[in-house]
């Protein structure tokens, strides 16, 4: 797969989203070209490089649930009121996030990526911020279509 | 004394029963559900070769991918519950296999070294040591704020010693009794005591945490 760090347009969208939402962290996970693995390919505002080694587990944690359900999700006060165990949310642990909002990226009609924004404090993302994340996800779908998934085939 | 002995036996029995059940579920997932899904996957791949309508081929590919993801998750869940290597190959291969899964789950790198010749342990002791190591590593992912862990297994003539050192934030050991994760630590110590071994945890704020496990051979 093309390294996303070599795609300035992707970095620009993520960096801009970080500023517009006023969050601490933005990350993008995508399904690999071959096989079912979904990995975090790009992050902005990260405190370490753990995200590069994390493979998203299908159906587990916020990213895994989004890939399996295709619906946006929010956590406002991690680790309180979460789905599953604390250890099902490795990106929250790795980046010490307390709140996040994430949406799916669709390719060829299926959820194959996740765009996540997070803060290191308790927070509920308001409608306007949620809309900004969704719009950025749509922009990324357009940029990545053809580059990542072989034209969405 | 008699009371304490029977309490220990009951604790061992409860732990053993839980481990047997975990192993059964793990095998059911891997050999039962996993195998069935694999049969469905190969069936779908065969059906795909006979299709010529592009929208159906695309739909089938999506279904195939969904099953692939589910098979992978079932396999990981099964390994997480009870790594097959623990029964078939021994403690060290099971730890190596778990570390791979641990790094890909939490992004934390583990530098593993084994000094001396690996000795055979009873299955009960193998499982106990493995679970204590698993708990120590999970605690690191949850609380330590570190990207690196050093794990050393030292096989001596009469003793196995395991050191797990993180380079994270550490914690104040005196306040540990009132911390909710102290129950996990107490369980680690108790589990090693039941095998006749020990588990010692030391930590200082800013200097990381070390877990030392010892088991008589």
Short mmCIF file of C-alpha atoms in Angstrom, two decimals:
data_model
loop_
_atom_site.label_atom_id
_atom_site.label_comp_id
_atom_site.label_asym_id
_atom_site.label_seq_id
_atom_site.Cartn_x
_atom_site.Cartn_y
_atom_site.Cartn_z
CA UNK A 1 0.00 0.00 0.00
CA UNK A 2 1.15 3.54 -0.75
CA UNK A 3 2.55 5.08 2.44
CA UNK A 4 -0.01 7.63 3.60
CA UNK A 5 2.77 9.82 4.93
CA UNK A 6 3.83 10.18 1.29
CA UNK A 7 0.39 11.54 0.44
CA UNK A 8 0.37 15.21 1.52
CA UNK A 9 -3.35 15.58 0.76
CA UNK A 10 -4.21 12.98 3.45
CA UNK A 11 -1.95 14.68 5.99
CA UNK A 12 -3.48 18.07 5.18
CA UNK A 13 -7.04 16.83 5.78
CA UNK A 14 -6.07 15.25 9.13
CA UNK A 15 -4.04 18.24 10.32
CA UNK A 16 -6.82 20.65 9.33
CA UNK A 17 -9.40 18.49 11.17
CA UNK A 18 -7.20 18.56 14.30
CA UNK A 19 -7.26 22.37 14.19
CA UNK A 20 -10.94 22.78 13.22
CA UNK A 21 -12.29 20.44 15.91
CA UNK A 22 -9.71 21.61 18.45
CA UNK A 23 -8.91 18.04 19.46
CA UNK A 24 -5.64 16.46 20.64
CA UNK A 25 -5.43 13.53 18.26
CA UNK A 26 -6.57 12.48 14.78
CA UNK A 27 -5.94 9.05 13.29
CA UNK A 28 -6.85 7.16 10.16
CA UNK A 29 -7.19 3.38 10.00
CA UNK A 30 -7.56 1.49 6.72
CA UNK A 31 -7.94 -2.08 5.62
CA UNK A 32 -4.81 -3.45 3.98
CA UNK A 33 -4.84 -4.06 0.24
CA UNK A 34 -4.39 -7.79 0.82
CA UNK A 35 -6.07 -9.64 3.67
CA UNK A 36 -8.56 -8.50 6.27
CA UNK A 37 -6.16 -6.54 8.55
CA UNK A 38 -7.09 -2.96 9.45
CA UNK A 39 -4.24 -0.81 10.71
CA UNK A 40 -3.70 2.79 11.80
CA UNK A 41 -1.78 4.26 8.88
CA UNK A 42 -1.68 7.90 9.86
CA UNK A 43 -1.92 9.95 13.05
CA UNK A 44 -1.63 13.60 13.99
CA UNK A 45 -1.09 14.83 17.57
CA UNK A 46 0.23 11.40 18.63
CA UNK A 47 2.40 11.08 21.77
CA UNK A 48 4.20 7.92 20.62
CA UNK A 49 4.40 5.53 17.67
CA UNK A 50 2.38 2.66 19.18
CA UNK A 51 -0.47 3.30 16.70
CA UNK A 52 1.80 2.11 13.86
CA UNK A 53 2.00 -1.38 15.38
CA UNK A 54 -1.66 -1.74 16.36
CA UNK A 55 -3.89 -3.92 14.22
CA UNK A 56 -7.58 -3.15 14.72
CA UNK A 57 -9.49 -6.21 15.90
CA UNK A 58 -12.69 -6.79 13.91
CA UNK A 59 -15.70 -5.99 16.10
CA UNK A 60 -13.57 -4.89 19.09
CA UNK A 61 -13.13 -1.37 20.43
CA UNK A 62 -14.46 1.73 18.73
CA UNK A 63 -12.58 1.21 15.44
CA UNK A 64 -13.39 -2.52 15.23
CA UNK A 65 -17.07 -1.86 15.95
CA UNK A 66 -17.20 0.84 13.26
CA UNK A 67 -15.64 -1.49 10.68
CA UNK A 68 -18.13 -4.22 11.56
CA UNK A 69 -21.22 -1.98 11.83
CA UNK A 70 -20.49 0.88 9.42
CA UNK A 71 -21.87 3.45 11.89
CA UNK A 72 -20.18 6.38 13.69
CA UNK A 73 -19.50 6.03 17.41
CA UNK A 74 -18.50 8.21 20.35
CA UNK A 75 -16.86 7.66 23.73
CA UNK A 76 -17.16 10.60 26.14
CA UNK A 77 -15.51 9.37 29.32
CA UNK A 78 -13.12 6.45 28.82
CA UNK A 79 -12.91 3.99 30.57
CA UNK A 80 -16.41 4.61 31.95
CA UNK A 81 -19.47 3.51 30.00
CA UNK A 82 -17.61 1.65 27.26
CA UNK A 83 -18.49 -1.40 25.19
CA UNK A 84 -16.44 -4.42 26.24
CA UNK A 85 -13.23 -4.39 28.26
CA UNK A 86 -10.73 -1.55 28.69
CA UNK A 87 -8.21 -3.64 26.74
CA UNK A 88 -10.59 -3.76 23.76
CA UNK A 89 -9.69 -0.08 23.18
CA UNK A 90 -5.93 -0.08 22.52
CA UNK A 91 -5.80 3.25 20.67
CA UNK A 92 -7.44 4.96 23.67
CA UNK A 93 -4.86 3.37 26.00
CA UNK A 94 -1.91 4.01 23.68
CA UNK A 95 -2.69 7.71 23.30
CA UNK A 96 -4.23 8.22 26.75
CA UNK A 97 -7.47 9.42 25.16
CA UNK A 98 -10.50 10.00 27.36
CA UNK A 99 -12.99 10.91 24.65
CA UNK A 100 -13.26 10.24 20.94
CA UNK A 101 -15.60 10.35 17.97
CA UNK A 102 -15.01 8.15 14.94
CA UNK A 103 -16.70 7.55 11.60
CA UNK A 104 -16.35 4.86 8.91
CA UNK A 105 -14.72 5.35 5.50
CA UNK A 106 -16.55 3.49 2.77
CA UNK A 107 -14.92 1.99 -0.28
CA UNK A 108 -17.00 0.08 -2.79
CA UNK A 109 -19.97 0.37 -0.44
CA UNK A 110 -18.27 -1.33 2.52
CA UNK A 111 -16.68 0.16 5.65
CA UNK A 112 -12.94 -0.29 5.17
CA UNK A 113 -11.51 2.55 7.20
CA UNK A 114 -12.00 4.66 10.31
CA UNK A 115 -11.33 8.36 10.90
CA UNK A 116 -11.02 9.11 14.62
CA UNK A 117 -10.68 12.36 16.54
CA UNK A 118 -9.87 12.28 20.25
CA UNK A 119 -9.22 14.40 23.33
CA UNK A 120 -7.25 13.58 26.47
CA UNK A 121 -10.08 14.78 28.69
CA UNK A 122 -13.78 14.09 29.17
CA UNK A 123 -15.74 15.58 26.29
CA UNK A 124 -18.87 15.14 24.22
CA UNK A 125 -18.38 16.02 20.56
CA UNK A 126 -21.19 18.35 19.45
CA UNK A 127 -23.16 18.03 16.17
CA UNK A 128 -21.07 20.63 14.36
CA UNK A 129 -17.82 18.79 15.22
CA UNK A 130 -19.33 15.44 14.25
CA UNK A 131 -20.28 16.94 10.89
CA UNK A 132 -16.69 18.17 10.34
CA UNK A 133 -15.36 14.64 10.95
CA UNK A 134 -17.89 13.16 8.51
CA UNK A 135 -17.00 15.72 5.83
CA UNK A 136 -13.27 15.01 6.28
CA UNK A 137 -13.98 11.28 5.98
CA UNK A 138 -15.78 11.88 2.67
CA UNK A 139 -12.84 13.97 1.41
CA UNK A 140 -10.44 11.19 2.40
CA UNK A 141 -12.58 8.59 0.61
CA UNK A 142 -12.22 10.61 -2.58
CA UNK A 143 -8.45 11.07 -2.15
CA UNK A 144 -7.82 7.44 -1.27
CA UNK A 145 -10.14 5.81 -3.79
CA UNK A 146 -7.92 4.32 -6.47
CA UNK A 147 -4.72 4.76 -4.44
CA UNK A 148 -5.49 2.33 -1.63
CA UNK A 149 -8.03 -0.17 -2.78
CA UNK A 150 -7.24 -0.50 -6.43
CA UNK A 151 -9.97 1.87 -7.58
CA UNK A 152 -12.49 0.58 -5.10
CA UNK A 153 -12.72 -2.79 -6.82
CA UNK B 1 -3.31 -25.32 59.37
CA UNK B 2 -5.73 -27.98 58.11
CA UNK B 3 -8.23 -25.22 57.34
CA UNK B 4 -5.61 -23.26 55.38
CA UNK B 5 -4.59 -26.40 53.43
CA UNK B 6 -8.17 -27.14 52.41
CA UNK B 7 -8.68 -23.47 51.47
CA UNK B 8 -5.66 -23.72 49.18
CA UNK B 9 -6.99 -26.93 47.64
CA UNK B 10 -10.37 -25.31 47.00
CA UNK B 11 -8.70 -22.28 45.41
CA UNK B 12 -6.62 -24.57 43.18
CA UNK B 13 -9.73 -26.53 42.26
CA UNK B 14 -11.67 -23.36 41.31
CA UNK B 15 -8.77 -22.06 39.21
CA UNK B 16 -8.30 -25.45 37.53
CA UNK B 17 -12.03 -25.68 36.72
CA UNK B 18 -11.96 -22.20 35.19
CA UNK B 19 -8.88 -23.04 33.14
CA UNK B 20 -10.49 -26.28 31.88
CA UNK B 21 -13.58 -24.34 30.82
CA UNK B 22 -11.52 -21.61 29.12
CA UNK B 23 -9.55 -24.29 27.26
CA UNK B 24 -12.78 -26.01 26.16
CA UNK B 25 -14.28 -22.75 24.84
CA UNK B 26 -11.01 -21.92 23.09
CA UNK B 27 -10.95 -25.32 21.36
CA UNK B 28 -14.65 -25.11 20.43
CA UNK B 29 -14.03 -21.73 18.83
CA UNK B 30 -10.95 -22.85 16.95
CA UNK B 31 -11.90 -26.39 15.95
CA UNK B 32 -15.69 -25.96 15.74
CA UNK B 33 -16.85 -22.47 14.76
CA UNK B 34 -13.56 -21.58 13.05
CA UNK B 35 -13.51 -24.75 10.92
CA UNK B 36 -17.16 -24.32 9.90
CA UNK B 37 -16.52 -20.74 8.83
CA UNK B 38 -13.51 -21.91 6.85
CA UNK B 39 -15.70 -24.45 5.01
CA UNK B 40 -18.19 -21.67 4.20
CA UNK B 41 -15.30 -19.50 2.95
CA UNK B 42 -13.99 -22.15 0.54
CA UNK B 43 -17.58 -22.81 -0.61
CA UNK B 44 -18.09 -19.12 -1.40
CA UNK B 45 -14.79 -18.98 -3.28
CA UNK B 46 -15.98 -21.92 -5.39
CA UNK B 47 -19.33 -20.26 -6.06
CA UNK B 48 -17.51 -17.09 -7.17
CA UNK B 49 -15.78 -18.97 -10.02
CA UNK B 50 -19.20 -19.89 -11.46
CA UNK B 51 -20.62 -16.35 -11.40
CA UNK B 52 -20.52 -13.94 -14.33
CA UNK B 53 -22.63 -11.00 -13.13
CA UNK B 54 -20.24 -8.28 -11.83
CA UNK B 55 -22.57 -7.02 -9.06
CA UNK B 56 -22.96 -10.56 -7.68
CA UNK B 57 -19.20 -11.15 -7.87
CA UNK B 58 -18.62 -7.92 -5.91
CA UNK B 59 -21.25 -8.87 -3.35
CA UNK B 60 -19.72 -12.31 -2.92
CA UNK B 61 -16.24 -10.81 -2.48
CA UNK B 62 -17.55 -8.56 0.30
CA UNK B 63 -19.11 -11.58 2.01
CA UNK B 64 -15.87 -13.53 1.60
CA UNK B 65 -13.92 -10.69 3.23
CA UNK B 66 -16.41 -10.53 6.10
CA UNK B 67 -15.96 -14.24 6.73
CA UNK B 68 -12.15 -13.87 6.53
CA UNK B 69 -12.28 -11.14 9.19
CA UNK B 70 -14.53 -13.27 11.38
CA UNK B 71 -12.24 -16.30 11.04
CA UNK B 72 -9.25 -14.16 12.00
CA UNK B 73 -11.06 -12.75 15.03
CA UNK B 74 -12.17 -16.23 16.13
CA UNK B 75 -8.56 -17.43 15.84
CA UNK B 76 -7.22 -14.49 17.87
CA UNK B 77 -9.93 -14.89 20.49
CA UNK B 78 -9.11 -18.60 20.77
CA UNK B 79 -5.36 -17.94 21.14
CA UNK B 80 -6.06 -15.18 23.66
CA UNK B 81 -8.20 -17.52 25.77
CA UNK B 82 -5.80 -20.45 25.72
CA UNK B 83 -2.81 -20.53 23.37
CA UNK B 84 -2.55 -24.04 21.88
CA UNK B 85 1.26 -23.76 22.17
CA UNK B 86 0.89 -23.82 25.96
CA UNK B 87 -0.35 -27.42 25.83
CA UNK B 88 1.60 -28.68 22.83
CA UNK B 89 4.94 -26.84 22.78
CA UNK B 90 5.53 -25.44 26.27
CA UNK B 91 5.80 -22.14 28.14
CA UNK B 92 8.41 -20.32 26.06
CA UNK B 93 6.72 -20.85 22.64
CA UNK B 94 3.38 -19.87 24.21
CA UNK B 95 4.88 -16.65 25.60
CA UNK B 96 6.51 -15.88 22.22
CA UNK B 97 3.17 -16.38 20.48
CA UNK B 98 1.33 -14.22 23.02
CA UNK B 99 3.89 -11.43 22.71
CA UNK B 100 3.27 -11.24 18.96
CA UNK B 101 -0.45 -10.85 19.60
CA UNK B 102 0.24 -8.38 22.44
CA UNK B 103 2.39 -6.10 20.26
CA UNK B 104 -0.13 -6.11 17.41
CA UNK B 105 -2.95 -5.39 19.87
CA UNK B 106 -1.39 -2.68 22.06
CA UNK B 107 1.60 -1.49 20.02
CA UNK B 108 3.96 -2.15 22.95
CA UNK B 109 7.25 -3.81 21.97
CA UNK B 110 8.51 -6.65 24.17
CA UNK B 111 12.18 -7.56 24.17
CA UNK B 112 12.19 -11.23 25.21
CA UNK B 113 15.25 -13.21 26.27
CA UNK B 114 15.50 -16.75 27.57
CA UNK B 115 18.65 -17.72 29.40
CA UNK B 116 19.46 -21.37 30.06
CA UNK B 117 17.78 -24.53 28.86
CA UNK B 118 13.97 -24.61 28.98
CA UNK B 119 12.71 -27.22 31.46
CA UNK B 120 9.44 -29.16 31.36
CA UNK B 121 6.77 -27.82 33.72
CA UNK B 122 3.50 -29.47 34.70
CA UNK B 123 0.56 -28.13 32.67
CA UNK B 124 -0.92 -26.56 35.81
CA UNK B 125 2.29 -24.62 36.54
CA UNK B 126 2.75 -23.69 32.88
CA UNK B 127 -0.76 -22.20 32.79
CA UNK B 128 -0.27 -20.40 36.13
CA UNK B 129 3.01 -18.76 35.06
CA UNK B 130 1.56 -17.89 31.66
CA UNK B 131 -1.52 -16.23 33.20
CA UNK B 132 0.59 -14.20 35.63
CA UNK B 133 2.81 -12.98 32.76
CA UNK B 134 -0.32 -12.20 30.72
CA UNK B 135 -1.76 -10.15 33.61
CA UNK B 136 1.55 -8.30 34.08
CA UNK B 137 1.70 -7.39 30.38
CA UNK B 138 -1.96 -6.34 30.32
CA UNK B 139 -1.36 -4.07 33.33
CA UNK B 140 1.54 -2.48 31.45
CA UNK B 141 -0.69 -1.79 28.40
CA UNK B 142 -3.37 -0.33 30.66
CA UNK B 143 -1.36 1.74 33.12
CA UNK B 144 2.35 2.03 32.36
CA UNK B 145 2.43 4.59 29.51
CA UNK B 146 5.39 2.92 27.86
CA UNK B 147 6.29 1.57 24.41
CA UNK B 148 8.93 -0.91 25.55
CA UNK B 149 9.05 -3.87 27.92
CA UNK B 150 11.94 -6.15 28.77
CA UNK B 151 11.06 -9.73 29.66
CA UNK B 152 13.68 -12.25 30.78
CA UNK B 153 13.20 -15.94 31.50
CA UNK B 154 16.08 -17.43 33.47
CA UNK B 155 16.10 -21.22 33.66
CA UNK B 156 18.19 -22.44 36.57
CA UNK B 157 18.73 -25.99 37.79
CA UNK B 158 16.03 -25.75 40.47
CA UNK B 159 14.17 -22.59 39.63
CA UNK B 160 12.56 -20.59 36.84
CA UNK B 161 12.81 -16.84 37.31
CA UNK B 162 10.93 -14.36 35.12
CA UNK B 163 11.55 -10.62 35.19
CA UNK B 164 9.17 -8.23 33.45
CA UNK B 165 10.39 -4.65 33.49
CA UNK B 166 8.59 -1.73 31.89
CA UNK B 167 10.13 1.67 31.49
CA UNK B 168 6.93 3.53 32.22
CA UNK B 169 5.55 5.94 34.78
CA UNK B 170 5.48 3.52 37.74
CA UNK B 171 3.19 3.91 40.72
CA UNK B 172 3.40 4.54 44.46
CA UNK B 173 3.53 1.04 45.90
CA UNK B 174 2.22 2.17 49.33
CA UNK B 175 -1.12 3.37 47.93
CA UNK B 176 -1.69 0.15 46.01
CA UNK B 177 -4.07 -1.48 48.53
CA UNK B 178 -6.81 1.06 47.78
CA UNK B 179 -6.33 0.92 44.00
CA UNK B 180 -8.85 -1.23 42.05
CA UNK B 181 -6.10 -2.89 40.00
CA UNK B 182 -4.49 -4.08 43.24
CA UNK B 183 -6.95 -7.00 43.13
CA UNK B 184 -5.28 -8.11 39.90
CA UNK B 185 -1.87 -7.85 41.61
CA UNK B 186 -3.14 -9.80 44.64
CA UNK B 187 -4.46 -12.49 42.27
CA UNK B 188 -1.07 -12.73 40.53
CA UNK B 189 0.69 -13.21 43.90
CA UNK B 190 -1.89 -15.75 45.09
CA UNK B 191 -1.67 -17.71 41.85
CA UNK B 192 2.10 -18.05 42.16
CA UNK B 193 1.83 -18.99 45.86
CA UNK B 194 -0.49 -21.87 44.89
CA UNK B 195 2.23 -23.24 42.58
CA UNK B 196 4.78 -23.01 45.39
CA UNK B 197 6.41 -19.97 43.76
CA UNK B 198 6.40 -16.23 44.34
CA UNK B 199 5.50 -13.01 42.58
CA UNK B 200 7.08 -9.77 43.76
CA UNK B 201 6.10 -6.40 42.31
CA UNK B 202 8.13 -3.27 42.88
CA UNK B 203 7.51 0.17 41.49
CA UNK B 204 8.50 3.80 41.92
CA UNK B 205 6.88 6.82 40.35
CA UNK B 206 8.94 7.86 37.35
CA UNK B 207 11.10 4.74 37.42
CA UNK B 208 8.76 2.10 36.01
CA UNK B 209 7.62 -1.20 37.46
CA UNK B 210 9.20 -4.63 37.71
CA UNK B 211 7.45 -7.95 38.23
CA UNK B 212 9.60 -10.85 39.42
CA UNK B 213 8.12 -14.32 39.22
CA UNK B 214 9.85 -17.39 40.60
CA UNK B 215 8.84 -21.03 40.38
CA UNK B 216 10.70 -23.95 41.94
CA UNK B 217 11.50 -26.71 39.41
#
